[in-house]
Structures are given as structure tokens and as C-alpha cells.
PDB file of C-alpha atoms in Angstrom:
ATOM      1  CA  MET A   1      56.493  34.504 151.572  1.00 89.00           C
ATOM      2  CA  GLU A   2      55.317  34.583 155.066  1.00 97.00           C
ATOM      3  CA  ALA A   3      58.735  36.185 156.340  1.00 98.00           C
ATOM      4  CA  ILE A   4      58.154  39.048 154.004  1.00 98.00           C
ATOM      5  CA  LEU A   5      54.923  39.720 155.426  1.00 98.00           C
ATOM      6  CA  LEU A   6      55.988  39.662 158.548  1.00 98.00           C
ATOM      7  CA  SER A   7      58.848  42.540 157.489  1.00 98.00           C
ATOM      8  CA  GLN A   8      56.030  44.677 156.107  1.00 98.00           C
ATOM      9  CA  LYS A   9      54.248  44.142 159.423  1.00 97.00           C
ATOM     10  CA  SER A  10      57.277  45.428 161.495  1.00 97.00           C
ATOM     11  CA  ILE A  11      56.990  48.789 159.587  1.00 97.00           C
ATOM     12  CA  THR A  12      53.307  48.999 159.360  1.00 97.00           C
ATOM     13  CA  ASN A  13      53.037  48.615 163.347  1.00 98.00           C
ATOM     14  CA  ASN A  14      56.050  50.740 163.874  1.00 98.00           C
ATOM     15  CA  GLU A  15      57.856  48.123 165.582  1.00 98.00           C
ATOM     16  CA  GLY A  16      61.211  48.231 163.828  1.00 98.00           C
ATOM     17  CA  GLY A  17      63.219  47.865 160.783  1.00 98.00           C
ATOM     18  CA  PRO A  18      61.522  46.026 157.599  1.00 98.00           C
ATOM     19  CA  PHE A  19      62.617  42.674 158.635  1.00 98.00           C
ATOM     20  CA  GLY A  20      60.660  39.491 159.180  1.00 98.00           C
ATOM     21  CA  CYS A  21      61.353  35.696 159.815  1.00 98.00           C
ATOM     22  CA  VAL A  22      59.661  32.213 160.051  1.00 98.00           C
ATOM     23  CA  ILE A  23      61.111  28.951 161.292  1.00 98.00           C
ATOM     24  CA  VAL A  24      59.450  25.794 159.785  1.00 98.00           C
ATOM     25  CA  LYS A  25      59.613  22.251 160.779  1.00 98.00           C
ATOM     26  CA  ASP A  26      58.240  19.273 159.027  1.00 98.00           C
ATOM     27  CA  GLY A  27      56.479  21.810 156.888  1.00 98.00           C
ATOM     28  CA  LYS A  28      54.602  23.629 159.545  1.00 98.00           C
ATOM     29  CA  ILE A  29      55.525  27.450 160.888  1.00 98.00           C
ATOM     30  CA  VAL A  30      57.080  26.638 164.465  1.00 98.00           C
ATOM     31  CA  GLY A  31      58.393  30.376 164.917  1.00 98.00           C
ATOM     32  CA  ARG A  32      57.642  33.971 163.690  1.00 98.00           C
ATOM     33  CA  GLY A  33      59.510  36.963 164.357  1.00 98.00           C
ATOM     34  CA  ASN A  34      59.555  40.590 162.746  1.00 98.00           C
ATOM     35  CA  ASN A  35      62.245  43.470 163.965  1.00 98.00           C
ATOM     36  CA  LYS A  36      61.111  44.895 167.022  1.00 98.00           C
ATOM     37  CA  VAL A  37      64.275  46.813 167.985  1.00 98.00           C
ATOM     38  CA  THR A  38      62.782  50.335 168.483  1.00 98.00           C
ATOM     39  CA  SER A  39      59.427  49.233 170.002  1.00 98.00           C
ATOM     40  CA  SER A  40      61.051  47.006 172.611  1.00 98.00           C
ATOM     41  CA  ASN A  41      64.115  49.197 173.072  1.00 98.00           C
ATOM     42  CA  ASP A  42      66.254  46.073 172.568  1.00 98.00           C
ATOM     43  CA  PRO A  43      69.147  46.086 169.884  1.00 98.00           C
ATOM     44  CA  THR A  44      68.942  42.398 169.681  1.00 98.00           C
ATOM     45  CA  ALA A  45      65.302  42.062 169.104  1.00 98.00           C
ATOM     46  CA  HIS A  46      66.052  41.536 165.248  1.00 98.00           C
ATOM     47  CA  ALA A  47      63.358  39.245 163.404  1.00 98.00           C
ATOM     48  CA  GLU A  48      65.766  36.182 163.404  1.00 98.00           C
ATOM     49  CA  VAL A  49      66.239  36.454 167.003  1.00 98.00           C
ATOM     50  CA  VAL A  50      62.679  36.833 167.795  1.00 98.00           C
ATOM     51  CA  ALA A  51      61.768  33.868 165.494  1.00 98.00           C
ATOM     52  CA  ILE A  52      64.384  31.481 167.260  1.00 98.00           C
ATOM     53  CA  ARG A  53      63.231  32.576 170.710  1.00 98.00           C
ATOM     54  CA  ASP A  54      59.578  32.095 169.735  1.00 98.00           C
ATOM     55  CA  ALA A  55      60.499  28.633 168.227  1.00 98.00           C
ATOM     56  CA  CYS A  56      62.720  27.330 170.686  1.00 98.00           C
ATOM     57  CA  LYS A  57      59.985  28.176 173.168  1.00 98.00           C
ATOM     58  CA  LYS A  58      57.337  26.396 171.096  1.00 98.00           C
ATOM     59  CA  LEU A  59      59.336  23.253 170.707  1.00 98.00           C
ATOM     60  CA  GLY A  60      60.626  23.212 174.114  1.00 98.00           C
ATOM     61  CA  THR A  61      64.202  23.066 172.791  1.00 97.00           C
ATOM     62  CA  PHE A  62      67.311  25.309 172.612  1.00 97.00           C
ATOM     63  CA  GLN A  63      68.241  23.801 169.281  1.00 96.00           C
ATOM     64  CA  LEU A  64      66.361  24.013 165.841  1.00 98.00           C
ATOM     65  CA  ASP A  65      67.476  20.608 164.493  1.00 97.00           C
ATOM     66  CA  GLY A  66      65.724  19.647 161.462  1.00 98.00           C
ATOM     67  CA  CYS A  67      64.273  23.304 160.998  1.00 98.00           C
ATOM     68  CA  GLU A  68      64.478  25.614 158.222  1.00 98.00           C
ATOM     69  CA  ILE A  69      64.830  29.434 158.614  1.00 98.00           C
ATOM     70  CA  TYR A  70      63.281  31.791 156.033  1.00 98.00           C
ATOM     71  CA  THR A  71      63.953  35.272 156.424  1.00 98.00           C
ATOM     72  CA  SER A  72      63.379  38.420 154.265  1.00 98.00           C
ATOM     73  CA  CYS A  73      67.090  39.739 154.462  1.00 98.00           C
ATOM     74  CA  GLU A  74      70.276  37.834 154.603  1.00 98.00           C
ATOM     75  CA  PRO A  75      71.067  37.774 158.284  1.00 98.00           C
ATOM     76  CA  CYS A  76      73.385  40.340 160.040  1.00 98.00           C
ATOM     77  CA  PRO A  77      76.325  39.081 161.780  1.00 97.00           C
ATOM     78  CA  MET A  78      74.601  38.923 165.045  1.00 98.00           C
ATOM     79  CA  CYS A  79      71.770  36.869 163.797  1.00 98.00           C
ATOM     80  CA  LEU A  80      74.071  34.632 161.775  1.00 97.00           C
ATOM     81  CA  GLY A  81      75.753  33.925 165.201  1.00 97.00           C
ATOM     82  CA  ALA A  82      72.620  32.973 166.842  1.00 98.00           C
ATOM     83  CA  ILE A  83      71.475  31.123 163.827  1.00 98.00           C
ATOM     84  CA  TYR A  84      74.915  28.853 164.084  1.00 98.00           C
ATOM     85  CA  TRP A  85      74.060  28.417 167.589  1.00 97.00           C
ATOM     86  CA  ALA A  86      70.496  27.303 167.177  1.00 98.00           C
ATOM     87  CA  ARG A  87      71.640  24.839 164.535  1.00 98.00           C
ATOM     88  CA  PRO A  88      68.920  24.818 161.916  1.00 98.00           C
ATOM     89  CA  SER A  89      69.163  22.481 158.873  1.00 98.00           C
ATOM     90  CA  VAL A  90      69.145  25.370 156.247  1.00 98.00           C
ATOM     91  CA  VAL A  91      68.390  29.176 155.811  1.00 98.00           C
ATOM     92  CA  TYR A  92      66.700  31.041 152.785  1.00 98.00           C
ATOM     93  CA  PHE A  93      66.881  34.594 152.621  1.00 98.00           C
ATOM     94  CA  ALA A  94      65.120  37.480 150.155  1.00 98.00           C
ATOM     95  CA  ASN A  95      66.964  40.813 150.145  1.00 98.00           C
ATOM     96  CA  ASN A  96      70.716  40.559 150.416  1.00 98.00           C
ATOM     97  CA  ARG A  97      73.359  42.547 152.599  1.00 97.00           C
ATOM     98  CA  GLU A  98      73.954  45.013 149.989  1.00 98.00           C
ATOM     99  CA  ASP A  99      70.001  45.779 149.505  1.00 98.00           C
ATOM    100  CA  ALA A 100      70.092  46.459 153.371  1.00 98.00           C
ATOM    101  CA  ALA A 101      73.101  48.685 153.181  1.00 97.00           C
ATOM    102  CA  ASN A 102      71.089  50.664 150.422  1.00 98.00           C
ATOM    103  CA  ILE A 103      68.521  51.446 152.862  1.00 98.00           C
ATOM    104  CA  GLY A 104      70.498  52.485 155.795  1.00 97.00           C
ATOM    105  CA  PHE A 105      71.190  48.961 157.513  1.00 97.00           C
ATOM    106  CA  ASP A 106      74.923  48.637 156.616  1.00 97.00           C
ATOM    107  CA  ASP A 107      76.687  46.016 158.551  1.00 96.00           C
ATOM    108  CA  SER A 108      80.027  45.918 156.544  1.00 95.00           C
ATOM    109  CA  MET A 109      81.793  47.678 159.696  1.00 95.00           C
ATOM    110  CA  ILE A 110      80.722  44.944 161.912  1.00 96.00           C
ATOM    111  CA  TYR A 111      82.171  42.169 159.444  1.00 94.00           C
ATOM    112  CA  GLU A 112      85.434  44.142 159.387  1.00 95.00           C
ATOM    113  CA  GLU A 113      85.504  44.484 163.004  1.00 95.00           C
ATOM    114  CA  MET A 114      85.045  40.603 163.402  1.00 93.00           C
ATOM    115  CA  LYS A 115      88.419  40.352 161.426  1.00 95.00           C
ATOM    116  CA  ALA A 116      90.358  42.891 163.165  1.00 96.00           C
ATOM    117  CA  LYS A 117      92.786  42.112 166.162  1.00 95.00           C
ATOM    118  CA  ILE A 118      91.014  42.667 169.341  1.00 94.00           C
ATOM    119  CA  GLU A 119      93.258  45.629 170.167  1.00 94.00           C
ATOM    120  CA  GLU A 120      92.575  47.289 166.986  1.00 95.00           C
ATOM    121  CA  ARG A 121      88.651  47.290 167.093  1.00 95.00           C
ATOM    122  CA  LYS A 122      86.433  50.523 167.273  1.00 96.00           C
ATOM    123  CA  ILE A 123      85.274  49.986 170.518  1.00 96.00           C
ATOM    124  CA  PRO A 124      87.727  49.127 173.463  1.00 96.00           C
ATOM    125  CA  ILE A 125      87.609  45.671 174.533  1.00 95.00           C
ATOM    126  CA  TYR A 126      89.865  44.519 177.680  1.00 95.00           C
ATOM    127  CA  SER A 127      90.298  41.132 179.669  1.00 95.00           C
ATOM    128  CA  LEU A 128      89.082  41.467 183.026  1.00 97.00           C
ATOM    129  CA  GLY A 129      89.019  38.828 185.884  1.00 98.00           C
ATOM    130  CA  ARG A 130      90.144  36.236 183.735  1.00 97.00           C
ATOM    131  CA  GLU A 131      91.720  34.039 186.530  1.00 97.00           C
ATOM    132  CA  GLU A 132      88.335  33.904 188.631  1.00 97.00           C
ATOM    133  CA  ALA A 133      86.303  33.121 185.548  1.00 98.00           C
ATOM    134  CA  LEU A 134      88.536  30.244 184.759  1.00 97.00           C
ATOM    135  CA  LYS A 135      87.563  28.797 187.990  1.00 97.00           C
ATOM    136  CA  VAL A 136      83.822  28.653 186.714  1.00 97.00           C
ATOM    137  CA  PHE A 137      84.816  27.128 183.423  1.00 97.00           C
ATOM    138  CA  GLU A 138      86.559  24.426 185.175  1.00 97.00           C
ATOM    139  CA  ALA A 139      83.675  23.812 187.384  1.00 97.00           C
ATOM    140  CA  TRP A 140      81.559  23.544 184.072  1.00 96.00           C
ATOM    141  CA  ARG A 141      84.188  21.133 182.592  1.00 96.00           C
ATOM    142  CA  ASN A 142      83.965  18.770 185.884  1.00 97.00           C
ATOM    143  CA  LYS A 143      80.070  19.219 186.334  1.00 97.00           C
ATOM    144  CA  GLU A 144      78.844  15.648 185.558  1.00 97.00           C
ATOM    145  CA  ASP A 145      75.272  16.506 185.225  1.00 97.00           C
ATOM    146  CA  ARG A 146      75.650  19.537 182.730  1.00 95.00           C
ATOM    147  CA  THR A 147      73.637  19.705 179.695  1.00 93.00           C
ATOM    148  CA  SER A 148      76.256  20.021 176.778  1.00 89.00           C
ATOM    149  CA  TYR A 149      75.080  21.995 173.403  1.00 87.00           C
TER     150      TYR A 149
END
């Protein structure tokens, strides 16, 4: 599987963790990504995010309708969120989250944090500037030429 080859590339080239991803549309690979967190100093440069960006750029769209995602590992919470925003048809993965945890990539704390009330999370999160921000949301709601997604 190409995604597994990309996961090997990631560690062979010292680009990041052992994760790879490909995106396929109509039987053709339209996006590729391997983890580049450490080589790019970007904590969001996970294989799935890199592949989504690559596919969307090549397809000229911000959604992956009709696409299949093949990834070397079950997507982490961040990647899962990106996948849902991209709206592919299906996701296939090789290693699971327990396999990832066994080599030091344990996302269980994030899954638990997502269930916690905002005031009980490990990183303090506060609301600030809501009244001004709501005005921008209202402008979006009233914008007649917006591109909805």
C-alpha cells in the first residue's frame, strides 16, 4: 500500500513520525502526504493533513467529494477533524490507535479532553471578544456572494 511506503519515507528521510497517506479519486492517486512535523516545525503537518492539502490543490477544490483516503494509521483527533471537513467518501487505515500508542504516539488524552467541559480541560481556554466576533458572524450570515461549505 502506497500509504505504508510513505510512512517509511517519513522516517527514512527524517521528516517526521512513521505515518503516510494517499488520497484516491476515480482510481487515481490525487494526493500524497507523509508526516513532516519535525522537518517543517509544524505540529499540524500530519500525513493526512499534508495529503488533504496536496489533493485539494491538485483538484482545485476545498472538499474531497468522491475521494478515498488510505492512511498507514488510524487518524488522530486532529486529522479526523480535517477528514470530516474535507468530506471524502471513505477512509481506510492500517495500524490502529493502540499500535500508535505503543510506539509513543498516544492520543488518548486528546480524546478525553474533547469530552471534558471547557473549564475542566488541561490547557486553560477562555472566551474573549465574543461581542465583536459575533458582528463578523452576522456579516457572514448576510453576505450574499459567500461560498458555503
